[in-house]
Coordinates of C-alpha atoms and ligand atoms in Angstrom, one line a residue:
M427 CA -39.2 -20.7 -30.8
T428 CA -35.4 -20.9 -30.3
T429 CA -33.0 -22.4 -32.7
G430 CA -30.6 -23.6 -30.0
Q431 CA -27.8 -21.9 -32.0
A432 CA -25.3 -19.7 -30.2
L433 CA -25.8 -16.0 -30.6
P434 CA -23.5 -14.4 -33.2
L435 CA -21.7 -12.4 -30.4
R436 CA -18.4 -10.9 -31.3
A437 CA -15.7 -13.5 -30.8
D438 CA -13.7 -11.2 -28.5
L439 CA -16.7 -10.9 -26.2
A440 CA -17.7 -14.6 -26.1
G441 CA -17.4 -16.1 -22.6
R442 CA -17.2 -12.6 -20.9
A443 CA -19.4 -11.9 -17.9
A444 CA -21.0 -8.6 -17.1
Y445 CA -19.0 -6.4 -14.7
G446 CA -20.4 -5.6 -11.3
A447 CA -20.0 -6.0 -7.6
P448 CA -22.6 -8.2 -5.8
Q449 CA -25.7 -6.0 -5.0
L450 CA -26.7 -7.7 -1.7
D451 CA -29.3 -6.4 0.8
V452 CA -27.2 -6.2 4.0
P453 CA -27.2 -3.8 6.8
V454 CA -23.7 -2.4 6.2
R455 CA -22.7 -1.8 2.5
L456 CA -19.1 -0.9 2.1
N457 CA -18.3 -2.3 -1.3
T458 CA -18.8 0.3 -4.0
N459 CA -17.1 3.4 -2.7
E460 CA -20.3 5.3 -2.4
N461 CA -20.8 8.2 0.0
P462 CA -22.8 6.8 2.9
Y463 CA -24.6 10.1 3.7
P464 CA -28.0 10.4 1.9
P465 CA -29.2 13.9 0.7
S466 CA -30.6 16.2 3.5
P467 CA -34.3 16.8 3.5
A468 CA -33.7 20.3 2.2
L469 CA -31.8 18.9 -0.7
V470 CA -34.4 16.2 -1.4
R471 CA -37.0 19.0 -1.6
A472 CA -34.8 21.1 -4.0
V473 CA -34.2 18.0 -6.2
A474 CA -37.9 17.2 -6.2
A475 CA -38.8 20.8 -7.2
A476 CA -36.3 20.8 -10.0
V477 CA -37.6 17.5 -11.3
A478 CA -41.1 18.8 -11.1
D479 CA -40.1 21.9 -13.2
V480 CA -38.5 19.6 -15.8
A481 CA -41.4 17.2 -15.8
G482 CA -43.6 19.6 -17.7
T483 CA -41.1 19.7 -20.6
L484 CA -40.4 16.0 -21.0
N485 CA -42.2 15.9 -24.3
R486 CA -39.1 17.7 -25.6
Y487 CA -35.5 16.3 -25.9
P488 CA -33.1 17.7 -23.4
D489 CA -30.4 20.3 -24.1
R490 CA -28.1 18.2 -26.3
D491 CA -25.0 20.1 -25.2
A492 CA -25.9 20.3 -21.5
S493 CA -24.7 23.9 -21.7
A494 CA -26.0 25.2 -18.3
L495 CA -24.7 22.1 -16.5
R496 CA -21.3 22.5 -18.1
D497 CA -21.1 26.1 -17.0
D498 CA -21.9 25.0 -13.5
L499 CA -19.3 22.2 -13.6
A500 CA -16.7 24.6 -14.9
G501 CA -17.5 27.0 -12.1
Y502 CA -17.1 24.2 -9.5
L503 CA -13.7 23.1 -10.9
G504 CA -12.4 26.7 -11.1
H505 CA -8.9 26.9 -12.7
G506 CA -10.4 29.5 -15.1
L507 CA -12.2 26.7 -17.0
T508 CA -15.2 27.4 -19.2
R509 CA -18.0 25.3 -20.7
E510 CA -15.9 24.7 -23.9
Q511 CA -13.4 22.8 -21.8
V512 CA -15.9 20.6 -19.9
W513 CA -18.0 17.7 -21.0
A514 CA -20.5 15.6 -19.0
A515 CA -22.0 12.1 -19.4
N516 CA -23.9 9.4 -17.5
G517 CA -21.2 8.7 -14.9
S518 CA -17.5 8.8 -15.6
N519 CA -17.8 5.3 -16.9
E520 CA -19.6 6.8 -20.0
I521 CA -16.9 9.4 -20.2
I522 CA -14.3 6.6 -20.3
Q523 CA -16.3 4.9 -23.0
Q524 CA -16.5 8.1 -25.1
I525 CA -12.8 8.7 -24.8
L526 CA -12.0 5.2 -26.0
Q527 CA -14.5 5.4 -28.8
A528 CA -12.9 8.6 -30.0
F529 CA -9.2 8.0 -29.3
G530 CA -9.0 4.2 -29.0
G531 CA -10.5 1.5 -31.2
P532 CA -9.2 -1.3 -33.5
G533 CA -5.5 -1.0 -34.2
R534 CA -5.0 1.3 -31.2
T535 CA -3.4 0.7 -27.8
A536 CA -4.3 1.9 -24.3
V537 CA -2.1 1.5 -21.3
G538 CA -2.8 1.6 -17.6
F539 CA -0.9 0.8 -14.4
E540 CA -2.4 -2.1 -12.4
P541 CA -3.8 -2.8 -10.0
S542 CA -6.2 -0.1 -11.0
Y543 CA -9.8 0.6 -12.0
S544 CA -11.0 -2.5 -13.9
M545 CA -13.4 -0.6 -16.2
H546 CA -10.5 1.0 -18.0
P547 CA -9.4 -2.4 -19.6
I548 CA -13.0 -3.6 -19.9
V549 CA -14.1 -0.5 -21.9
A550 CA -10.9 -0.8 -23.9
Q551 CA -11.9 -4.3 -24.8
T552 CA -15.5 -3.5 -25.7
T553 CA -14.3 -0.6 -27.9
G554 CA -11.8 -2.9 -29.7
T555 CA -8.8 -1.2 -28.2
R556 CA -5.8 -3.3 -27.3
W557 CA -5.0 -3.0 -23.6
V558 CA -1.6 -3.3 -22.1
A559 CA -1.1 -3.3 -18.3
G560 CA 2.0 -1.6 -16.8
A561 CA 2.9 -2.4 -13.2
R562 CA 2.9 -0.3 -10.1
D563 CA 5.7 -0.6 -7.5
A564 CA 5.4 -2.8 -4.4
G565 CA 3.6 -0.1 -2.4
F566 CA 1.2 0.5 -5.4
G567 CA 2.9 3.8 -6.2
L568 CA 3.9 5.0 -9.6
D569 CA 7.0 7.1 -10.2
A570 CA 7.9 9.0 -13.4
D571 CA 10.7 6.6 -14.5
R572 CA 8.5 3.5 -14.2
A573 CA 5.6 5.1 -16.0
T574 CA 7.6 6.7 -18.8
A575 CA 9.6 3.6 -19.5
V576 CA 6.3 1.8 -20.4
I577 CA 5.1 4.6 -22.5
R578 CA 8.4 5.0 -24.4
E579 CA 8.3 1.2 -25.2
L580 CA 4.6 1.0 -26.2
Q581 CA 3.9 4.4 -27.7
P582 CA 0.2 4.0 -26.7
D583 CA -2.6 6.0 -28.2
V584 CA -4.2 6.5 -24.7
V585 CA -2.7 6.3 -21.2
F586 CA -4.8 6.0 -18.1
L587 CA -3.5 7.3 -14.8
T588 CA -5.9 6.9 -11.9
S589 CA -5.1 9.2 -9.0
P590 CA -6.1 8.6 -6.3
N591 CA -6.0 5.1 -7.6
N592 CA -8.8 2.5 -7.2
P593 CA -8.5 -0.1 -5.5
T594 CA -5.3 0.9 -3.8
G595 CA -6.1 4.5 -2.7
T596 CA -2.6 5.7 -3.6
A597 CA -2.1 9.0 -5.4
A598 CA 0.4 9.7 -8.1
P599 CA 2.7 12.7 -7.7
L600 CA 2.0 15.5 -10.1
A601 CA 5.6 15.0 -11.3
T602 CA 4.7 11.6 -12.6
I603 CA 1.6 12.9 -14.4
E604 CA 3.7 15.7 -16.0
A605 CA 6.4 13.3 -17.1
V606 CA 3.7 11.0 -18.7
C607 CA 2.2 14.0 -20.5
T608 CA 5.6 14.9 -21.9
A609 CA 6.5 11.3 -22.9
A610 CA 3.1 10.2 -24.3
P611 CA 2.5 10.4 -28.0
G612 CA -1.3 10.3 -27.6
M613 CA -4.0 11.1 -25.0
V614 CA -3.3 11.1 -21.3
V615 CA -6.4 10.5 -19.2
V616 CA -6.1 11.2 -15.5
D617 CA -9.1 9.6 -13.7
E618 CA -9.6 11.7 -10.6
A619 CA -12.8 10.2 -9.4
Y620 CA -11.6 10.4 -5.8
A621 CA -9.9 13.8 -6.0
E622 CA -11.9 15.5 -3.3
F623 CA -10.7 12.9 -0.7
A624 CA -7.0 13.4 -1.4
R625 CA -4.8 14.4 1.6
D626 CA -3.2 17.1 -0.6
R627 CA -6.2 18.6 -2.3
R628 CA -4.4 21.6 -3.5
R629 CA -2.8 19.8 -6.4
S630 CA -4.7 18.2 -9.2
A631 CA -4.0 17.3 -12.8
L632 CA -6.3 20.3 -13.6
D633 CA -3.2 22.4 -12.9
L634 CA -1.5 20.9 -15.9
L635 CA -4.3 21.5 -18.4
P636 CA -3.0 24.8 -19.8
A637 CA 0.3 23.1 -20.7
Y638 CA -0.9 19.9 -22.3
D639 CA -3.5 19.8 -25.2
R640 CA -3.9 16.0 -25.0
L641 CA -4.5 15.8 -21.2
V642 CA -8.0 14.8 -20.0
V643 CA -9.0 15.0 -16.4
I644 CA -12.0 12.9 -15.4
R645 CA -14.2 13.6 -12.3
T646 CA -17.5 12.3 -11.0
M647 CA -20.3 13.3 -8.8
S648 CA -20.8 9.7 -7.6
K649 CA -18.3 9.9 -4.7
A650 CA -17.6 13.1 -2.8
F651 CA -20.9 14.6 -4.1
A652 CA -22.9 11.6 -2.8
L653 CA -24.8 11.5 -6.1
A654 CA -24.0 8.0 -7.4
G655 CA -27.7 7.3 -8.2
A656 CA -28.0 10.3 -10.5
R657 CA -25.1 9.2 -12.8
L658 CA -23.1 12.2 -13.6
G659 CA -19.5 12.1 -14.6
Y660 CA -17.5 14.8 -16.4
L661 CA -14.2 15.8 -17.7
A662 CA -12.0 18.9 -18.3
A663 CA -9.7 19.1 -21.3
A664 CA -8.9 21.4 -24.2
P665 CA -11.9 22.6 -26.3
A666 CA -10.7 20.4 -29.3
V667 CA -11.0 17.3 -27.1
V668 CA -14.5 18.2 -26.1
Q669 CA -15.4 18.7 -29.7
A670 CA -14.0 15.3 -30.7
L671 CA -16.0 13.6 -28.0
Q672 CA -19.2 15.1 -29.4
I673 CA -18.6 13.1 -32.6
V674 CA -19.1 9.8 -30.6
R675 CA -21.7 10.8 -28.0
L676 CA -25.2 9.7 -28.6
P677 CA -27.6 12.6 -29.3
Y678 CA -29.4 13.7 -26.1
H679 CA -27.4 11.3 -24.1
L680 CA -27.9 13.2 -20.8
S681 CA -31.5 13.3 -19.8
A682 CA -33.2 16.6 -18.8
I683 CA -33.8 15.1 -15.3
T684 CA -30.1 14.2 -14.9
Q685 CA -29.0 17.6 -15.9
A686 CA -31.5 19.3 -13.6
V687 CA -30.6 17.1 -10.6
A688 CA -26.8 17.6 -11.1
R689 CA -27.3 21.3 -11.3
V690 CA -29.2 21.4 -8.0
A691 CA -26.5 19.3 -6.4
L692 CA -23.8 21.6 -7.6
G693 CA -25.8 24.5 -6.1
H694 CA -25.6 22.6 -2.8
A695 CA -21.9 21.8 -3.2
D696 CA -20.9 23.2 0.2
E697 CA -23.4 21.0 2.0
L698 CA -22.6 17.9 0.0
L699 CA -18.9 18.2 0.3
A700 CA -19.1 18.8 4.0
T701 CA -19.2 15.0 4.5
V702 CA -15.7 14.7 2.9
G703 CA -13.8 15.9 6.0
D704 CA -15.6 13.3 8.3
L705 CA -15.0 10.5 5.7
C706 CA -11.3 11.4 5.5
L707 CA -11.0 11.3 9.3
E708 CA -12.7 7.9 9.4
R709 CA -10.4 6.7 6.7
D710 CA -7.2 7.8 8.4
A711 CA -8.4 6.3 11.7
L712 CA -9.1 3.0 9.9
V713 CA -5.6 2.9 8.3
E714 CA -4.1 3.3 11.8
W715 CA -6.4 0.7 13.4
V716 CA -5.6 -1.9 10.7
R717 CA -1.9 -1.3 11.1
Q718 CA -2.1 -1.6 14.9
R719 CA -3.6 -5.1 14.4
G720 CA -0.4 -6.1 12.5
L721 CA -2.2 -6.1 9.2
V722 CA -1.1 -4.0 6.2
A723 CA -3.1 -1.0 4.8
A724 CA -2.1 0.9 1.7
D725 CA -1.8 4.7 2.1
S726 CA -5.2 6.1 1.0
D727 CA -6.2 9.4 -0.6
A728 CA -9.6 8.1 -1.4
N729 CA -12.8 7.0 0.4
F730 CA -11.7 3.4 0.8
V731 CA -8.8 1.4 2.2
L732 CA -7.1 -1.6 0.7
F733 CA -5.9 -3.9 3.4
G734 CA -4.5 -7.4 3.9
T735 CA -2.9 -9.6 3.6
F736 CA -5.0 -12.8 3.9
P737 CA -4.0 -16.2 2.5
D738 CA -7.7 -16.9 2.1
R739 CA -9.3 -13.5 1.5
H740 CA -12.6 -15.0 0.4
A741 CA -13.0 -16.5 3.9
V742 CA -12.5 -13.1 5.5
W743 CA -15.0 -11.5 3.0
Q744 CA -17.5 -14.2 3.7
G745 CA -17.0 -14.0 7.5
L746 CA -17.8 -10.2 7.3
L747 CA -20.8 -10.8 5.1
D748 CA -22.1 -13.4 7.6
R749 CA -22.0 -10.5 10.1
G750 CA -23.9 -8.2 7.8
V751 CA -20.9 -6.3 6.4
L752 CA -20.4 -6.3 2.7
I753 CA -16.9 -5.2 1.4
R754 CA -15.1 -5.9 -1.9
E755 CA -12.9 -8.7 -3.0
V756 CA -10.8 -6.8 -5.5
G757 CA -7.2 -5.9 -6.2
P758 CA -4.2 -8.2 -5.6
P759 CA -5.1 -11.7 -4.5
E760 CA -4.5 -11.4 -0.7
W761 CA -6.1 -8.0 -0.2
L762 CA -9.6 -6.7 0.4
R763 CA -11.1 -3.2 -0.1
V764 CA -13.4 -1.5 2.4
S765 CA -15.3 1.7 1.5
I766 CA -15.5 4.3 4.3
G767 CA -19.0 4.5 5.8
T768 CA -20.5 6.4 8.7
A769 CA -18.8 6.2 12.1
A770 CA -21.4 3.7 13.2
E771 CA -20.9 1.5 10.1
M772 CA -17.1 1.6 10.6
A773 CA -17.5 0.6 14.2
T774 CA -19.6 -2.4 13.0
F775 CA -16.9 -3.3 10.4
R776 CA -14.1 -3.2 13.0
T777 CA -16.0 -5.4 15.5
A778 CA -16.9 -7.8 12.7
L779 CA -13.3 -8.0 11.4
D780 CA -11.9 -8.5 14.9
E781 CA -14.4 -11.4 15.3
V782 CA -13.5 -13.0 12.0
L783 CA -9.8 -12.8 12.7
R784 CA -10.2 -14.2 16.2
N785 CA -12.3 -17.1 15.0
G786 CA -9.9 -17.9 12.2
Ligands
PLP1101 C1 -11.4 5.3 -10.6 C2 -12.9 5.3 -11.0 N1 -13.2 6.0 -12.1 C3 -14.5 6.0 -12.5 C4 -15.5 5.4 -11.7 C5 -16.9 5.4 -12.2 O1 -17.7 6.2 -11.5 P1 -19.1 6.7 -12.1 O2 -19.4 6.1 -13.4 O3 -20.1 6.5 -11.0 O4 -18.9 8.2 -12.3 C6 -15.2 4.7 -10.6 C7 -16.2 4.0 -9.8 O5 -16.0 3.4 -8.8 C8 -13.8 4.7 -10.2 O6 -13.4 4.0 -9.1

């Protein structure tokens, strides 16, 4: 029996819809920045064997500290990092949530530079953290003066810098990140979900970790590692930050199966990351192609391209969908974002977009 009364939902959540891109069954899915290449048969066998091993122990809780996985992640990141400086969770979205649970919350402020990844403000809100959006420049870039002016004014508890940024694809210079670390009174979170796709891969905010105790660098296995379905995100930071996050994490948050699968994938890093080069070539070719058509494409250091501008972007999005190609309506109003797929998928996308533009 229902009473017909509204649920006693928190007032600040009332009227909010769940976040998520449409999950439509179409031939070409280029809307959530996944890696289009499925695991090889050899990797599928290795994953299945690892899961079979773990299956016999599922009566027990998993390793609460995910120690072996954190060792492997530290090894992958290099930079002399150790387990004490690495933490893992169910996707980098959970990492973001744990950071805001520990360092945000009621009475605290988090800042980001928009357009950027929309889960940062959403998780700020669900954790009761005040969110303030700073602006990027007209080319979606972020220089040190622009970023530090906002920080000096707001004195935020948490700053989010996404580099390469989603949905624009633009990367922030390390000088901007360093200036923010110097100016910020609280935590600086650099979300590097797309780091492996950057044109200049030699430089990462990981380089700055030894100098800044309050810097957190987030990574994920969902993109370059082609492991979105396994849900594994992680971070590198000072040991004290990792210890602080253990206060808010749920006990046994990372299943034994997740830990085992992620470790197998890390053991096959060379094979998995071999797709990155091809995806970057496809991306650069797409940026060229878009510009040749008289459209605008933002510079991209990620596995997607933001392009436009369309007075009615929904019509373009729908026209593509009608041709079996799903991309994303996200970012500034006249722009669309397309994830980089296989060469065949990108050819289908280009043909479909040409048709949509020709037919008005
Ligand atoms: C910038 C950024 N950070 C984090 C994530 C979350 O990724 P996951 O939770 O799959 O690790 C995404 C996903 O698209 C992203 O674009």
